[in-house]
Each structure stands twice: as C-alpha cells, then as structure tokens.
CSV table of C-alpha atoms and ligand atoms in Angstrom, one decimal:
chain,number,residue,atom,x,y,z
H,22,UNK,CA,15.3,-53.0,17.5
H,23,UNK,CA,19.0,-53.0,16.9
H,24,UNK,CA,21.0,-49.8,18.0
H,25,UNK,CA,21.5,-48.7,14.3
H,26,UNK,CA,17.7,-48.9,13.6
H,27,UNK,CA,17.0,-47.2,16.9
H,28,UNK,CA,19.3,-44.2,16.1
H,29,UNK,CA,17.6,-43.9,12.7
H,30,UNK,CA,14.2,-43.9,14.3
H,31,UNK,CA,15.2,-41.1,16.7
H,32,UNK,CA,16.7,-39.0,13.9
H,33,UNK,CA,13.5,-39.4,11.9
H,34,UNK,CA,11.3,-38.7,14.9
H,35,UNK,CA,13.3,-35.5,16.0
H,36,UNK,CA,13.3,-34.2,12.4
H,37,UNK,CA,9.5,-34.5,12.3
H,38,UNK,CA,9.2,-32.7,15.6
H,39,UNK,CA,11.6,-30.0,14.5
H,40,UNK,CA,9.7,-29.4,11.2
H,41,UNK,CA,6.4,-29.3,13.0
H,42,UNK,CA,7.4,-26.8,15.7
H,43,UNK,CA,9.5,-24.5,13.6
H,44,UNK,CA,7.8,-21.1,13.0
H,45,UNK,CA,6.4,-21.2,9.4
H,46,UNK,CA,8.2,-18.1,8.2
H,47,UNK,CA,11.5,-18.7,9.9
H,48,UNK,CA,13.4,-18.9,6.6
H,49,UNK,CA,11.9,-15.7,5.1
H,50,UNK,CA,12.4,-13.9,8.4
H,51,UNK,CA,16.0,-14.8,8.2
H,52,UNK,CA,16.1,-13.5,4.6
H,53,UNK,CA,14.5,-10.2,5.7
H,54,UNK,CA,17.1,-9.8,8.4
H,55,UNK,CA,19.9,-10.4,6.0
H,56,UNK,CA,18.6,-7.9,3.5
H,57,UNK,CA,17.9,-5.3,6.2
H,58,UNK,CA,21.5,-5.8,7.5
H,59,UNK,CA,22.8,-5.2,3.9
H,60,UNK,CA,20.9,-1.9,3.7
H,61,UNK,CA,22.1,-0.9,7.2
H,62,UNK,CA,25.7,-1.5,6.1
H,63,UNK,CA,25.1,0.7,3.0
H,64,UNK,CA,23.9,3.5,5.3
H,65,UNK,CA,27.0,3.1,7.5
H,66,UNK,CA,29.4,3.7,4.6
H,67,UNK,CA,31.8,6.4,5.6
H,68,UNK,CA,33.1,8.4,3.8
H,69,UNK,CA,30.6,7.8,1.0
H,70,UNK,CA,32.1,6.4,-2.2
H,71,UNK,CA,30.3,8.9,-4.3
H,72,UNK,CA,32.0,11.8,-2.6
H,73,UNK,CA,33.9,12.7,-5.8
H,74,UNK,CA,36.9,10.6,-5.0
H,75,UNK,CA,38.6,13.0,-2.5
H,76,UNK,CA,38.8,12.3,1.2
H,77,UNK,CA,38.2,16.0,2.0
H,78,UNK,CA,35.1,16.0,-0.2
H,79,UNK,CA,33.3,14.3,2.6
H,80,UNK,CA,32.1,16.3,5.7
H,81,UNK,CA,29.6,14.4,7.8
H,82,UNK,CA,26.8,16.7,8.9
H,83,UNK,CA,25.4,16.4,12.4
H,84,UNK,CA,21.8,17.1,11.3
H,85,UNK,CA,19.8,14.4,9.5
H,86,UNK,CA,17.1,11.8,9.9
H,87,UNK,CA,15.5,9.0,7.8
H,88,UNK,CA,13.3,9.9,4.8
H,89,UNK,CA,9.6,9.4,5.6
H,90,UNK,CA,6.6,8.1,3.6
H,91,UNK,CA,4.2,10.7,2.5
H,92,UNK,CA,1.4,8.6,0.9
H,93,UNK,CA,-0.7,5.6,1.9
H,94,UNK,CA,-1.9,3.3,-0.9
H,95,UNK,CA,-4.7,0.9,-0.1
H,96,UNK,CA,-5.2,-2.4,-2.1
H,97,UNK,CA,-7.4,-5.4,-2.1
H,98,UNK,CA,-5.4,-8.7,-2.5
H,99,UNK,CA,-7.7,-10.3,-5.1
H,100,UNK,CA,-6.7,-13.6,-3.5
H,101,UNK,CA,-8.7,-16.1,-1.5
H,102,UNK,CA,-7.0,-15.9,1.9
H,103,UNK,CA,-4.5,-14.0,4.0
H,104,UNK,CA,-2.2,-17.1,4.1
H,105,UNK,CA,-2.1,-17.1,0.3
H,106,UNK,CA,-1.1,-13.4,0.3
H,107,UNK,CA,1.6,-13.9,3.0
H,108,UNK,CA,2.9,-16.8,0.9
H,109,UNK,CA,2.9,-14.6,-2.3
H,110,UNK,CA,4.8,-11.8,-0.4
H,111,UNK,CA,7.5,-14.2,0.9
H,112,UNK,CA,8.3,-15.9,-2.4
H,113,UNK,CA,11.3,-14.1,-4.1
H,114,UNK,CA,10.1,-14.9,-7.6
H,115,UNK,CA,6.8,-12.9,-7.2
H,116,UNK,CA,8.8,-9.7,-6.5
H,117,UNK,CA,5.8,-8.1,-4.8
H,118,UNK,CA,5.1,-7.1,-1.2
H,119,UNK,CA,3.4,-4.5,1.0
H,120,UNK,CA,4.1,-3.0,4.4
H,121,UNK,CA,0.9,-4.3,5.9
H,122,UNK,CA,-1.6,-7.1,5.2
H,123,UNK,CA,-4.9,-7.0,7.1
H,124,UNK,CA,-6.9,-10.2,7.2
H,125,UNK,CA,-10.7,-10.4,6.8
H,126,UNK,CA,-10.8,-11.2,10.5
H,127,UNK,CA,-8.9,-7.9,11.3
H,128,UNK,CA,-5.6,-9.5,12.1
H,129,UNK,CA,-2.7,-7.1,11.1
H,130,UNK,CA,0.5,-8.4,9.7
H,131,UNK,CA,3.5,-6.1,9.4
H,132,UNK,CA,5.9,-7.3,6.6
H,133,UNK,CA,8.7,-4.7,6.5
H,134,UNK,CA,9.9,-1.5,8.1
H,135,UNK,CA,7.8,1.5,7.2
H,136,UNK,CA,11.0,3.3,6.1
H,137,UNK,CA,11.9,0.6,3.6
H,138,UNK,CA,10.4,0.4,0.1
H,139,UNK,CA,7.8,-2.2,-0.5
H,140,UNK,CA,6.9,-3.4,-4.1
H,141,UNK,CA,3.1,-2.7,-4.2
H,142,UNK,CA,2.4,0.3,-6.5
H,143,UNK,CA,4.1,-0.6,-9.8
H,144,UNK,CA,4.0,1.9,-12.6
H,145,UNK,CA,2.0,4.7,-11.0
H,146,UNK,CA,1.4,8.5,-11.0
H,147,UNK,CA,-0.4,11.0,-8.8
H,148,UNK,CA,-0.1,14.6,-9.7
H,149,UNK,CA,3.6,14.9,-10.6
H,150,UNK,CA,4.7,12.2,-8.2
H,151,UNK,CA,5.9,9.0,-9.9
H,152,UNK,CA,7.4,5.9,-8.3
H,153,UNK,CA,4.9,5.9,-5.5
H,154,UNK,CA,6.7,2.9,-4.1
H,155,UNK,CA,9.5,5.2,-2.9
H,156,UNK,CA,7.2,7.6,-1.1
H,157,UNK,CA,4.3,5.4,0.2
H,158,UNK,CA,3.2,2.8,2.6
H,159,UNK,CA,1.3,-0.1,1.0
H,160,UNK,CA,-1.6,-1.8,2.8
H,161,UNK,CA,-3.2,-4.9,1.4
H,162,UNK,CA,-6.7,-5.9,2.5
H,163,UNK,CA,-7.5,-9.6,2.3
H,164,UNK,CA,-10.5,-9.5,-0.1
H,165,UNK,CA,-11.2,-11.3,-3.4
H,166,UNK,CA,-12.4,-8.1,-5.1
H,167,UNK,CA,-16.1,-9.0,-5.3
H,168,UNK,CA,-17.1,-9.1,-1.6
H,169,UNK,CA,-17.7,-6.4,1.1
H,170,UNK,CA,-14.9,-5.6,3.5
H,171,UNK,CA,-15.6,-6.7,7.1
H,172,UNK,CA,-16.0,-4.3,10.0
H,173,UNK,CA,-13.2,-6.0,11.8
H,174,UNK,CA,-10.9,-5.4,8.8
H,175,UNK,CA,-11.9,-1.7,8.4
H,176,UNK,CA,-11.4,-1.1,12.1
H,177,UNK,CA,-7.9,-2.6,12.0
H,178,UNK,CA,-7.2,-0.5,8.9
H,179,UNK,CA,-8.2,2.7,10.8
H,180,UNK,CA,-5.9,1.7,13.6
H,181,UNK,CA,-3.0,1.3,11.2
H,182,UNK,CA,-3.9,4.6,9.4
H,183,UNK,CA,-4.0,6.4,12.8
H,184,UNK,CA,-0.5,5.2,13.6
H,185,UNK,CA,0.9,6.1,10.2
H,186,UNK,CA,-0.7,9.6,10.2
H,187,UNK,CA,0.7,10.4,13.6
H,188,UNK,CA,4.2,8.9,12.8
H,189,UNK,CA,4.7,10.5,9.4
H,190,UNK,CA,2.2,13.5,9.2
H,191,UNK,CA,0.7,12.1,6.0
H,192,UNK,CA,-1.5,14.8,4.3
H,193,UNK,CA,-5.2,14.1,4.4
H,194,UNK,CA,-5.3,14.1,0.5
H,195,UNK,CA,-2.6,11.4,0.3
H,196,UNK,CA,-4.6,8.4,1.4
H,197,UNK,CA,-5.4,6.8,-1.9
H,198,UNK,CA,-6.3,3.5,-3.6
H,199,UNK,CA,-4.2,1.6,-6.1
H,200,UNK,CA,-6.8,2.4,-8.8
H,201,UNK,CA,-6.3,6.1,-8.2
H,202,UNK,CA,-2.6,6.0,-9.0
H,203,UNK,CA,-2.7,3.5,-11.8
H,204,UNK,CA,-5.9,4.2,-14.0
H,205,UNK,CA,-6.6,1.5,-16.6
H,206,UNK,CA,-4.1,-0.9,-15.0
H,207,UNK,CA,-5.6,-1.4,-11.5
H,208,UNK,CA,-9.1,-1.4,-10.0
H,209,UNK,CA,-8.4,-2.0,-6.3
H,210,UNK,CA,-9.7,-1.5,-3.7
H,211,UNK,CA,-13.1,-2.4,-5.3
H,212,UNK,CA,-16.3,-0.4,-5.2
H,213,UNK,CA,-17.2,-2.0,-1.9
H,214,UNK,CA,-14.4,0.0,-0.2
H,215,UNK,CA,-15.8,2.6,2.3
H,216,UNK,CA,-13.9,5.7,1.2
H,217,UNK,CA,-16.5,8.0,2.7
H,218,UNK,CA,-16.1,6.5,6.1
H,219,UNK,CA,-12.4,6.8,5.9
H,220,UNK,CA,-12.6,10.4,4.9
H,221,UNK,CA,-14.9,11.2,7.8
H,222,UNK,CA,-12.2,9.7,10.1
H,223,UNK,CA,-9.6,12.0,8.5
H,224,UNK,CA,-8.0,9.8,5.9
H,225,UNK,CA,-8.6,11.0,2.3
H,226,UNK,CA,-11.1,13.6,1.1
H,227,UNK,CA,-14.8,13.4,0.3
H,228,UNK,CA,-17.3,15.8,-1.2
H,229,UNK,CA,-20.3,17.8,-0.1
H,230,UNK,CA,-22.1,19.4,-3.1
H,231,UNK,CA,-25.1,20.9,-1.3
H,232,UNK,CA,-23.8,24.5,-1.8
H,233,UNK,CA,-21.4,24.0,-4.6
H,234,UNK,CA,-21.5,26.6,-7.4
H,235,UNK,CA,-19.6,25.5,-10.4
H,236,UNK,CA,-18.2,28.2,-12.8
H,237,UNK,CA,-19.6,27.8,-16.3
H,238,UNK,CA,-16.1,27.4,-17.9
H,239,UNK,CA,-15.1,24.6,-15.5
H,240,UNK,CA,-13.4,21.7,-17.3
H,241,UNK,CA,-14.0,18.4,-15.5
H,242,UNK,CA,-11.0,16.6,-17.0
H,243,UNK,CA,-8.7,19.4,-15.8
H,244,UNK,CA,-10.4,19.1,-12.4
H,245,UNK,CA,-9.5,15.4,-12.3
H,246,UNK,CA,-5.9,16.2,-13.2
H,247,UNK,CA,-5.7,18.9,-10.5
H,248,UNK,CA,-7.1,16.4,-7.9
H,249,UNK,CA,-4.2,14.1,-9.0
H,250,UNK,CA,-5.4,11.7,-11.6
H,251,UNK,CA,-3.3,10.8,-14.6
H,252,UNK,CA,-5.7,11.9,-17.3
H,253,UNK,CA,-3.6,10.8,-20.3
H,254,UNK,CA,-6.4,8.3,-21.0
H,255,UNK,CA,-9.6,10.0,-20.1
H,256,UNK,CA,-11.8,6.9,-19.9
H,257,UNK,CA,-9.4,5.2,-17.6
H,258,UNK,CA,-9.2,8.3,-15.4
H,259,UNK,CA,-13.0,8.5,-15.2
H,260,UNK,CA,-13.1,4.8,-14.2
H,261,UNK,CA,-10.7,5.3,-11.3
H,262,UNK,CA,-12.5,8.4,-10.1
H,263,UNK,CA,-15.8,6.4,-10.2
H,264,UNK,CA,-14.4,3.4,-8.2
H,265,UNK,CA,-13.3,5.8,-5.5
H,266,UNK,CA,-16.0,8.5,-5.4
H,267,UNK,CA,-19.2,7.3,-7.2
H,268,UNK,CA,-19.0,3.5,-6.9
H,269,UNK,CA,-22.7,3.1,-7.7
H,270,UNK,CA,-22.2,4.5,-11.2
H,271,UNK,CA,-20.2,2.3,-13.6
H,272,UNK,CA,-20.4,4.5,-16.7
H,273,UNK,CA,-17.3,6.1,-18.2
H,274,UNK,CA,-19.1,9.3,-19.1
H,275,UNK,CA,-19.2,12.3,-16.8
H,276,UNK,CA,-22.5,14.0,-16.0
H,277,UNK,CA,-23.9,17.1,-14.3
H,278,UNK,CA,-23.6,15.5,-10.8
H,279,UNK,CA,-19.9,14.8,-11.5
H,280,UNK,CA,-19.4,18.5,-12.3
H,281,UNK,CA,-20.2,19.5,-8.8
H,282,UNK,CA,-18.4,16.5,-7.2
H,283,UNK,CA,-15.2,17.0,-9.1
H,284,UNK,CA,-15.2,20.8,-8.6
H,285,UNK,CA,-15.7,20.3,-4.8
H,286,UNK,CA,-12.9,17.7,-4.6
H,287,UNK,CA,-10.6,19.9,-6.6
H,288,UNK,CA,-11.2,22.8,-4.1
H,289,UNK,CA,-10.2,20.4,-1.3
H,290,UNK,CA,-7.1,19.1,-3.1
J,25,ZN,ZN1,-3.2,-3.2,-5.7
C-alpha cells in the first residue's frame, strides 16, 4: 500500500471507530446545553430591560426562588418503542417533548430540567388553569395505546411521582392524564392505566361510594366541571371522565352509578 492510500485507510478507519463509539445523543445533548445556557443568560440579565427604562426603576430583591411545577400530566406515547419516542423528542421539527419517558422495561429517561417547560400538553384546561405546559411536569409512558402497562413501568412511575411530590409539594388532586386536560382531543393514558392504584399510593383521587348520599338537585355536569373537566363539550368531558374513572364503561351517557362517583370525586376536589 502506498503512503497516500495508507493515510486514507486510517482516516476512513478512525472515522468509523469515532462514529461507532460516539454517544448516540451527543448532538442533541449539546443543543440542550446551548439552549439552557441561553435561558440562564436571560435570567442573569441585570438590570432587567423591562424595568421601565430607568436605572433606578430596578431594585434587586434578596428574596426569591425558581417557579415550581404544580401538576403532573401522564401520557402514553402511542409509539412502538422507547427509542422511537426518544428520537421524536430530539428532532426539532416535531416540537414535542416531555420531562420524563419511562420504558416498558421500567427504564427512566430524564429529558429536561423539571423547572423548564416541556411541550407535552398542547391546548389544555383544568379548572381555570390553561397552558398546563407552564405549570406541569410531563411523563410519557412507552405504550402503543392498546396494551397493558407493565409492572416495571408502573413501579418506575411511582418512583418518579414520589420524587416530584416531595420536591414540589404537588397537590394530590393534580396528578392527571392528558385526556383529563384535553377532552375530545386526547385519550391518553388509555383505559389500561391503573389510576386507582396510583390514587391509593397518594397520587390523584379515587372514589368510594359505599356511603355516598347524593342531594336530589345534584347536577352531574356541574360536578365534572368542579372536579376540573372542561365541560364545554359534554360528550367529550364524559369520555375523558370515563377513561380515568370508569374505564370498563365506554358509553358517553351518565347513569345512576356515575351520580355517586362524580359527587364523591367532587367532594374530594
Ligand atoms: Zn399525551
């Protein structure tokens, strides 16, 4: 082999080695760091440019902290693998992301700082809170939407919820599904999701209607609205309520059993 060919061979060989040994998300990790640095710079601005143009209109207080999330929104990915979801959340053109992705095998991936805003909720409303992206942590569970969630995955989810609850004092009522905050637009997590188990662990509310006495004039749609559902479209609100609380029932009509359930949930909200 002449020296020229030999040099070419080594360049080719080393490029292959470099490509194969490079961490798969090295480029997107660099992009994350760059964006986070940009936001850090914004926070460091001093005095703030919106201080009404006068230097003495800025007085730095000594007492402050970072804003904290107050909701947790759970999703299923509706994709075929965790790798597919990680790829989706690292492609700029998709514009979507979540703070955590939990694999079917229970592996937890953290994709951005909890105090930053992920793009997972979209147009959403719960009670009078809109823009849930600004106030919530998004958790995506690797699941195609028509299969049960594995025990490993739910156990990992409980570990993440425990950490979030302790770190941010998230109210028990504020652990919700995407379907809850976007009726008619979203149906995740699916009817397979174990909300009752979560509620028993302290994340989200559940009902016990054994001794529930419902006043005769109780209006179920008003009850759903008080719980938090956007009832602008009643059928959609009922569908979201059913996915979360009565997954075995697929009708969009409310019945006598629902009267008790909704009244009990409303009392706990
Ligand atoms: Zn979702």
